[in-house]
Amino acid sequence: MKTLKPYYRRRLPHYQPIDSVLFVTFRPANSLPKETVAQLHREREENEKALRNEQDLKRKIQLKSELQKKYFGHFDDYLDHVCTDIHWLKQPEIAKIVYEAILYYDSKEYDVVTFCIMPNHIRLVADMHKRNIPLHSILQRIKSFTAVKANPILQRSGPFWQRENYDHVVRNGEELKRIVAYVIENPVKARLCKNWDDWKWTYINPMYV
């Protein structure tokens, strides 16, 4: 079992405190234009550089949290409004594979609060207190399994998922309520359905309805 490290970095910095609830977005490979992703990375790197000279540790942590939330928000907005022709998750057979894979680990390694499979991305809220293992390690297994199943359906080879995930630590109960509402209403805002519970690929833990 992988040990939980609250801070870790891949291309992006990630933060997973003990007993945290995480809001994460992940997507198929190349589902955003490369220039859009590059611009987001440049903006984040510039903002991170500006934080290096901050001497007040408490304020630095607060500013990093605000930066993470801002970056996550911009990325999420781009997924809804700027995209490529990669809509693999729109195919019911593929969406079903991913839906079942996410729920496979529910109550075992995390508690799923809610998730929604959109045509070009997935939004997931997970309570990690169950075992306090890194969420990215669970997502790696989900991605590996679903890629093996989905690529033959699409008659393609190569990476199915973008390697990096975009995550945000849910700070309190009020924020959790807002995020849950945001996730389940996503298909409605995208005009894929009239009511959130009409969307077949949305799941919500009954405790949060």
PDB file of C-alpha atoms in Angstrom:
ATOM      1  CA  MET A   1       0.000   0.000   0.000  1.00  0.00           C
ATOM      2  CA  LYS A   2       1.340   3.417  -0.908  1.00  0.00           C
ATOM      3  CA  THR A   3       2.031   5.787   1.969  1.00  0.00           C
ATOM      4  CA  LEU A   4       0.082   9.016   1.903  1.00  0.00           C
ATOM      5  CA  LYS A   5       2.279  12.063   1.372  1.00  0.00           C
ATOM      6  CA  PRO A   6       0.211  15.225   1.918  1.00  0.00           C
ATOM      7  CA  TYR A   7       2.258  17.113  -0.689  1.00  0.00           C
ATOM      8  CA  TYR A   8       3.497  15.616  -3.934  1.00  0.00           C
ATOM      9  CA  ARG A   9       4.239  16.960  -7.360  1.00  0.00           C
ATOM     10  CA  ARG A  10       4.028  15.676 -10.876  1.00  0.00           C
ATOM     11  CA  ARG A  11       3.659  18.338 -13.576  1.00  0.00           C
ATOM     12  CA  LEU A  12       1.372  20.076 -11.081  1.00  0.00           C
ATOM     13  CA  PRO A  13       1.518  20.284  -7.281  1.00  0.00           C
ATOM     14  CA  HIS A  14      -1.036  18.195  -5.394  1.00  0.00           C
ATOM     15  CA  TYR A  15      -2.169  18.284  -1.793  1.00  0.00           C
ATOM     16  CA  GLN A  16      -4.023  15.511   0.061  1.00  0.00           C
ATOM     17  CA  PRO A  17      -4.276  15.971   3.825  1.00  0.00           C
ATOM     18  CA  ILE A  18      -5.213  13.112   6.135  1.00  0.00           C
ATOM     19  CA  ASP A  19      -8.976  12.340   6.171  1.00  0.00           C
ATOM     20  CA  SER A  20      -9.610  14.755   3.332  1.00  0.00           C
ATOM     21  CA  VAL A  21     -12.424  15.039   0.809  1.00  0.00           C
ATOM     22  CA  LEU A  22     -11.117  15.683  -2.691  1.00  0.00           C
ATOM     23  CA  PHE A  23     -12.759  17.110  -5.768  1.00  0.00           C
ATOM     24  CA  VAL A  24     -10.878  15.842  -8.810  1.00  0.00           C
ATOM     25  CA  THR A  25     -11.313  16.217 -12.550  1.00  0.00           C
ATOM     26  CA  PHE A  26      -9.668  13.897 -15.044  1.00  0.00           C
ATOM     27  CA  ARG A  27     -10.063  13.584 -18.771  1.00  0.00           C
ATOM     28  CA  PRO A  28      -9.210  11.595 -21.894  1.00  0.00           C
ATOM     29  CA  ALA A  29      -5.935  12.367 -23.655  1.00  0.00           C
ATOM     30  CA  ASN A  30      -5.971  15.433 -25.906  1.00  0.00           C
ATOM     31  CA  SER A  31      -9.486  16.474 -24.877  1.00  0.00           C
ATOM     32  CA  LEU A  32      -8.237  20.050 -24.469  1.00  0.00           C
ATOM     33  CA  PRO A  33      -6.189  21.922 -27.089  1.00  0.00           C
ATOM     34  CA  LYS A  34      -2.474  21.771 -26.267  1.00  0.00           C
ATOM     35  CA  GLU A  35      -2.148  25.550 -26.480  1.00  0.00           C
ATOM     36  CA  THR A  36      -4.919  25.974 -23.887  1.00  0.00           C
ATOM     37  CA  VAL A  37      -3.197  23.602 -21.463  1.00  0.00           C
ATOM     38  CA  ALA A  38       0.166  25.276 -22.051  1.00  0.00           C
ATOM     39  CA  GLN A  39      -1.332  28.688 -21.306  1.00  0.00           C
ATOM     40  CA  LEU A  40      -2.825  27.412 -18.037  1.00  0.00           C
ATOM     41  CA  HIS A  41       0.544  25.978 -16.994  1.00  0.00           C
ATOM     42  CA  ARG A  42       2.339  29.235 -17.815  1.00  0.00           C
ATOM     43  CA  GLU A  43      -0.119  31.255 -15.769  1.00  0.00           C
ATOM     44  CA  ARG A  44       0.242  28.922 -12.808  1.00  0.00           C
ATOM     45  CA  GLU A  45       4.046  28.913 -12.954  1.00  0.00           C
ATOM     46  CA  GLU A  46       4.129  32.715 -13.033  1.00  0.00           C
ATOM     47  CA  ASN A  47       1.823  32.907 -10.011  1.00  0.00           C
ATOM     48  CA  GLU A  48       3.889  30.312  -8.130  1.00  0.00           C
ATOM     49  CA  LYS A  49       7.061  32.332  -8.727  1.00  0.00           C
ATOM     50  CA  ALA A  50       5.394  35.353  -7.168  1.00  0.00           C
ATOM     51  CA  LEU A  51       4.770  33.309  -3.990  1.00  0.00           C
ATOM     52  CA  ARG A  52       8.394  32.316  -3.470  1.00  0.00           C
ATOM     53  CA  ASN A  53       9.280  35.592  -1.800  1.00  0.00           C
ATOM     54  CA  GLU A  54       6.404  35.382   0.696  1.00  0.00           C
ATOM     55  CA  GLN A  55       7.987  35.040   4.156  1.00  0.00           C
ATOM     56  CA  ASP A  56       4.835  34.534   6.200  1.00  0.00           C
ATOM     57  CA  LEU A  57       4.323  30.739   6.137  1.00  0.00           C
ATOM     58  CA  LYS A  58       0.652  30.888   7.132  1.00  0.00           C
ATOM     59  CA  ARG A  59      -0.108  33.432   4.423  1.00  0.00           C
ATOM     60  CA  LYS A  60       1.949  31.459   1.905  1.00  0.00           C
ATOM     61  CA  ILE A  61      -0.127  28.329   2.541  1.00  0.00           C
ATOM     62  CA  GLN A  62      -3.328  30.353   2.205  1.00  0.00           C
ATOM     63  CA  LEU A  63      -2.170  31.926  -1.065  1.00  0.00           C
ATOM     64  CA  LYS A  64      -1.178  28.517  -2.451  1.00  0.00           C
ATOM     65  CA  SER A  65      -4.629  27.186  -1.600  1.00  0.00           C
ATOM     66  CA  GLU A  66      -6.270  30.140  -3.333  1.00  0.00           C
ATOM     67  CA  LEU A  67      -4.019  29.644  -6.354  1.00  0.00           C
ATOM     68  CA  GLN A  68      -4.928  25.951  -6.533  1.00  0.00           C
ATOM     69  CA  LYS A  69      -8.635  26.779  -6.375  1.00  0.00           C
ATOM     70  CA  LYS A  70      -8.287  29.472  -9.043  1.00  0.00           C
ATOM     71  CA  TYR A  71      -6.324  27.193 -11.367  1.00  0.00           C
ATOM     72  CA  PHE A  72      -8.783  24.334 -10.864  1.00  0.00           C
ATOM     73  CA  GLY A  73     -11.679  26.687 -11.628  1.00  0.00           C
ATOM     74  CA  HIS A  74     -10.101  27.926 -14.863  1.00  0.00           C
ATOM     75  CA  PHE A  75      -9.343  24.387 -15.985  1.00  0.00           C
ATOM     76  CA  ASP A  76     -12.886  23.239 -15.212  1.00  0.00           C
ATOM     77  CA  ASP A  77     -14.334  26.150 -17.131  1.00  0.00           C
ATOM     78  CA  TYR A  78     -12.211  25.357 -20.182  1.00  0.00           C
ATOM     79  CA  LEU A  79     -13.462  21.774 -20.175  1.00  0.00           C
ATOM     80  CA  ASP A  80     -17.027  23.033 -20.420  1.00  0.00           C
ATOM     81  CA  HIS A  81     -16.396  25.637 -23.110  1.00  0.00           C
ATOM     82  CA  VAL A  82     -13.173  24.852 -24.977  1.00  0.00           C
ATOM     83  CA  CYS A  83     -12.629  21.326 -26.238  1.00  0.00           C
ATOM     84  CA  THR A  84     -11.428  19.160 -29.095  1.00  0.00           C
ATOM     85  CA  ASP A  85     -13.301  16.451 -30.968  1.00  0.00           C
ATOM     86  CA  ILE A  86     -12.286  13.876 -28.328  1.00  0.00           C
ATOM     87  CA  HIS A  87     -15.618  12.774 -26.869  1.00  0.00           C
ATOM     88  CA  TRP A  88     -14.917   9.122 -26.226  1.00  0.00           C
ATOM     89  CA  LEU A  89     -16.878   9.101 -22.976  1.00  0.00           C
ATOM     90  CA  LYS A  90     -20.021   9.948 -24.930  1.00  0.00           C
ATOM     91  CA  GLN A  91     -20.222   6.358 -26.095  1.00  0.00           C
ATOM     92  CA  PRO A  92     -22.485   4.456 -23.664  1.00  0.00           C
ATOM     93  CA  GLU A  93     -20.344   1.316 -23.736  1.00  0.00           C
ATOM     94  CA  ILE A  94     -17.272   3.268 -22.654  1.00  0.00           C
ATOM     95  CA  ALA A  95     -19.135   5.397 -20.104  1.00  0.00           C
ATOM     96  CA  LYS A  96     -20.486   2.214 -18.505  1.00  0.00           C
ATOM     97  CA  ILE A  97     -16.984   0.744 -18.169  1.00  0.00           C
ATOM     98  CA  VAL A  98     -15.728   3.886 -16.437  1.00  0.00           C
ATOM     99  CA  TYR A  99     -18.841   4.232 -14.258  1.00  0.00           C
ATOM    100  CA  GLU A 100     -18.465   0.712 -12.908  1.00  0.00           C
ATOM    101  CA  ALA A 101     -14.698   1.064 -12.423  1.00  0.00           C
ATOM    102  CA  ILE A 102     -15.102   4.167 -10.245  1.00  0.00           C
ATOM    103  CA  LEU A 103     -17.693   2.417  -8.089  1.00  0.00           C
ATOM    104  CA  TYR A 104     -15.599  -0.753  -7.834  1.00  0.00           C
ATOM    105  CA  TYR A 105     -13.405   0.900  -5.163  1.00  0.00           C
ATOM    106  CA  ASP A 106     -16.302   2.576  -3.358  1.00  0.00           C
ATOM    107  CA  SER A 107     -16.457   1.602   0.332  1.00  0.00           C
ATOM    108  CA  LYS A 108     -13.174  -0.270  -0.124  1.00  0.00           C
ATOM    109  CA  GLU A 109     -10.499   2.344  -0.641  1.00  0.00           C
ATOM    110  CA  TYR A 110     -12.546   5.539  -0.645  1.00  0.00           C
ATOM    111  CA  ASP A 111     -16.135   6.651  -0.247  1.00  0.00           C
ATOM    112  CA  VAL A 112     -17.613   8.111  -3.398  1.00  0.00           C
ATOM    113  CA  VAL A 113     -19.628  11.222  -2.646  1.00  0.00           C
ATOM    114  CA  THR A 114     -20.603  11.920  -6.232  1.00  0.00           C
ATOM    115  CA  PHE A 115     -19.282  11.785  -9.778  1.00  0.00           C
ATOM    116  CA  CYS A 116     -20.410  12.672 -13.259  1.00  0.00           C
ATOM    117  CA  ILE A 117     -19.138  11.331 -16.563  1.00  0.00           C
ATOM    118  CA  MET A 118     -19.299  14.021 -19.228  1.00  0.00           C
ATOM    119  CA  PRO A 119     -18.431  13.471 -22.910  1.00  0.00           C
ATOM    120  CA  ASN A 120     -14.871  14.810 -22.483  1.00  0.00           C
ATOM    121  CA  HIS A 121     -14.117  14.663 -18.731  1.00  0.00           C
ATOM    122  CA  ILE A 122     -15.083  13.218 -15.359  1.00  0.00           C
ATOM    123  CA  ARG A 123     -15.707  15.057 -12.105  1.00  0.00           C
ATOM    124  CA  LEU A 124     -15.383  13.025  -8.927  1.00  0.00           C
ATOM    125  CA  VAL A 125     -15.756  13.894  -5.240  1.00  0.00           C
ATOM    126  CA  ALA A 126     -14.231  11.283  -2.942  1.00  0.00           C
ATOM    127  CA  ASP A 127     -13.912  11.005   0.826  1.00  0.00           C
ATOM    128  CA  MET A 128     -10.455   9.519   1.441  1.00  0.00           C
ATOM    129  CA  HIS A 129     -10.734   8.731   5.161  1.00  0.00           C
ATOM    130  CA  LYS A 130     -11.407   5.029   4.490  1.00  0.00           C
ATOM    131  CA  ARG A 131      -7.729   4.126   4.082  1.00  0.00           C
ATOM    132  CA  ASN A 132      -5.986   7.478   3.549  1.00  0.00           C
ATOM    133  CA  ILE A 133      -4.090   6.278   0.510  1.00  0.00           C
ATOM    134  CA  PRO A 134      -3.230   8.622  -2.374  1.00  0.00           C
ATOM    135  CA  LEU A 135      -6.218   9.212  -4.613  1.00  0.00           C
ATOM    136  CA  HIS A 136      -3.959   9.342  -7.645  1.00  0.00           C
ATOM    137  CA  SER A 137      -2.939   5.715  -7.028  1.00  0.00           C
ATOM    138  CA  ILE A 138      -6.595   4.630  -7.193  1.00  0.00           C
ATOM    139  CA  LEU A 139      -7.142   6.691 -10.328  1.00  0.00           C
ATOM    140  CA  GLN A 140      -4.090   5.094 -11.940  1.00  0.00           C
ATOM    141  CA  ARG A 141      -5.700   1.676 -11.510  1.00  0.00           C
ATOM    142  CA  ILE A 142      -9.039   2.947 -12.828  1.00  0.00           C
ATOM    143  CA  LYS A 143      -7.355   4.549 -15.828  1.00  0.00           C
ATOM    144  CA  SER A 144      -5.260   1.488 -16.623  1.00  0.00           C
ATOM    145  CA  PHE A 145      -8.208  -0.902 -16.478  1.00  0.00           C
ATOM    146  CA  THR A 146     -10.613   1.296 -18.448  1.00  0.00           C
ATOM    147  CA  ALA A 147      -8.029   2.150 -21.111  1.00  0.00           C
ATOM    148  CA  VAL A 148      -7.481  -1.557 -21.825  1.00  0.00           C
ATOM    149  CA  LYS A 149     -11.262  -2.015 -22.183  1.00  0.00           C
ATOM    150  CA  ALA A 150     -12.008   1.201 -24.105  1.00  0.00           C
ATOM    151  CA  ASN A 151      -9.262   1.324 -26.730  1.00  0.00           C
ATOM    152  CA  PRO A 152     -10.447  -1.793 -28.616  1.00  0.00           C
ATOM    153  CA  ILE A 153     -13.978  -0.372 -28.719  1.00  0.00           C
ATOM    154  CA  LEU A 154     -12.583   2.760 -30.365  1.00  0.00           C
ATOM    155  CA  GLN A 155     -10.287   0.661 -32.578  1.00  0.00           C
ATOM    156  CA  ARG A 156      -7.297   2.670 -31.436  1.00  0.00           C
ATOM    157  CA  SER A 157      -4.095   2.280 -29.444  1.00  0.00           C
ATOM    158  CA  GLY A 158      -2.016   4.610 -27.306  1.00  0.00           C
ATOM    159  CA  PRO A 159      -2.812   6.624 -24.171  1.00  0.00           C
ATOM    160  CA  PHE A 160      -6.523   6.832 -23.458  1.00  0.00           C
ATOM    161  CA  TRP A 161      -6.279   9.163 -20.436  1.00  0.00           C
ATOM    162  CA  GLN A 162      -4.405  12.365 -19.797  1.00  0.00           C
ATOM    163  CA  ARG A 163      -1.780  11.507 -17.182  1.00  0.00           C
ATOM    164  CA  GLU A 164      -2.338  14.525 -14.926  1.00  0.00           C
ATOM    165  CA  ASN A 165      -5.396  15.031 -12.720  1.00  0.00           C
ATOM    166  CA  TYR A 166      -6.675  18.347 -11.385  1.00  0.00           C
ATOM    167  CA  ASP A 167      -7.703  18.251  -7.754  1.00  0.00           C
ATOM    168  CA  HIS A 168      -8.968  20.499  -5.000  1.00  0.00           C
ATOM    169  CA  VAL A 169      -9.257  19.870  -1.262  1.00  0.00           C
ATOM    170  CA  VAL A 170     -12.823  20.446  -0.040  1.00  0.00           C
ATOM    171  CA  ARG A 171     -12.449  22.719   2.991  1.00  0.00           C
ATOM    172  CA  ASN A 172     -15.748  22.333   4.825  1.00  0.00           C
ATOM    173  CA  GLY A 173     -19.335  21.108   4.698  1.00  0.00           C
ATOM    174  CA  GLU A 174     -20.711  24.202   3.010  1.00  0.00           C
ATOM    175  CA  GLU A 175     -18.163  23.998   0.229  1.00  0.00           C
ATOM    176  CA  LEU A 176     -18.934  20.300  -0.170  1.00  0.00           C
ATOM    177  CA  LYS A 177     -22.624  21.080  -0.707  1.00  0.00           C
ATOM    178  CA  ARG A 178     -21.769  23.639  -3.385  1.00  0.00           C
ATOM    179  CA  ILE A 179     -19.403  21.252  -5.156  1.00  0.00           C
ATOM    180  CA  VAL A 180     -21.873  18.349  -5.102  1.00  0.00           C
ATOM    181  CA  ALA A 181     -24.523  20.633  -6.637  1.00  0.00           C
ATOM    182  CA  TYR A 182     -22.005  21.826  -9.220  1.00  0.00           C
ATOM    183  CA  VAL A 183     -21.082  18.278 -10.244  1.00  0.00           C
ATOM    184  CA  ILE A 184     -24.586  16.880 -10.588  1.00  0.00           C
ATOM    185  CA  GLU A 185     -25.849  19.975 -12.431  1.00  0.00           C
ATOM    186  CA  ASN A 186     -23.029  19.840 -14.971  1.00  0.00           C
ATOM    187  CA  PRO A 187     -25.005  17.873 -17.616  1.00  0.00           C
ATOM    188  CA  VAL A 188     -27.947  20.271 -17.215  1.00  0.00           C
ATOM    189  CA  LYS A 189     -25.735  23.319 -17.771  1.00  0.00           C
ATOM    190  CA  ALA A 190     -24.220  21.595 -20.787  1.00  0.00           C
ATOM    191  CA  ARG A 191     -27.774  21.039 -22.107  1.00  0.00           C
ATOM    192  CA  LEU A 192     -27.354  17.290 -22.178  1.00  0.00           C
ATOM    193  CA  CYS A 193     -30.510  16.793 -20.109  1.00  0.00           C
ATOM    194  CA  LYS A 194     -33.231  18.817 -18.375  1.00  0.00           C
ATOM    195  CA  ASN A 195     -32.837  17.456 -14.845  1.00  0.00           C
ATOM    196  CA  TRP A 196     -29.669  16.189 -13.198  1.00  0.00           C
ATOM    197  CA  ASP A 197     -31.176  12.794 -12.354  1.00  0.00           C
ATOM    198  CA  ASP A 198     -32.033  12.242 -16.027  1.00  0.00           C
ATOM    199  CA  TRP A 199     -28.321  11.881 -16.791  1.00  0.00           C
ATOM    200  CA  LYS A 200     -27.486   8.177 -16.706  1.00  0.00           C
ATOM    201  CA  TRP A 201     -23.813   8.714 -15.894  1.00  0.00           C
ATOM    202  CA  THR A 202     -24.250  10.709 -12.696  1.00  0.00           C
ATOM    203  CA  TYR A 203     -23.899   9.009  -9.332  1.00  0.00           C
ATOM    204  CA  ILE A 204     -24.538  10.542  -5.933  1.00  0.00           C
ATOM    205  CA  ASN A 205     -24.278   8.931  -2.529  1.00  0.00           C
ATOM    206  CA  PRO A 206     -27.832   8.900  -1.047  1.00  0.00           C
ATOM    207  CA  MET A 207     -26.487  10.707   2.022  1.00  0.00           C
ATOM    208  CA  TYR A 208     -25.896  13.810  -0.098  1.00  0.00           C
ATOM    209  CA  VAL A 209     -29.154  13.988  -2.050  1.00  0.00           C
TER     210      VAL A 209
END
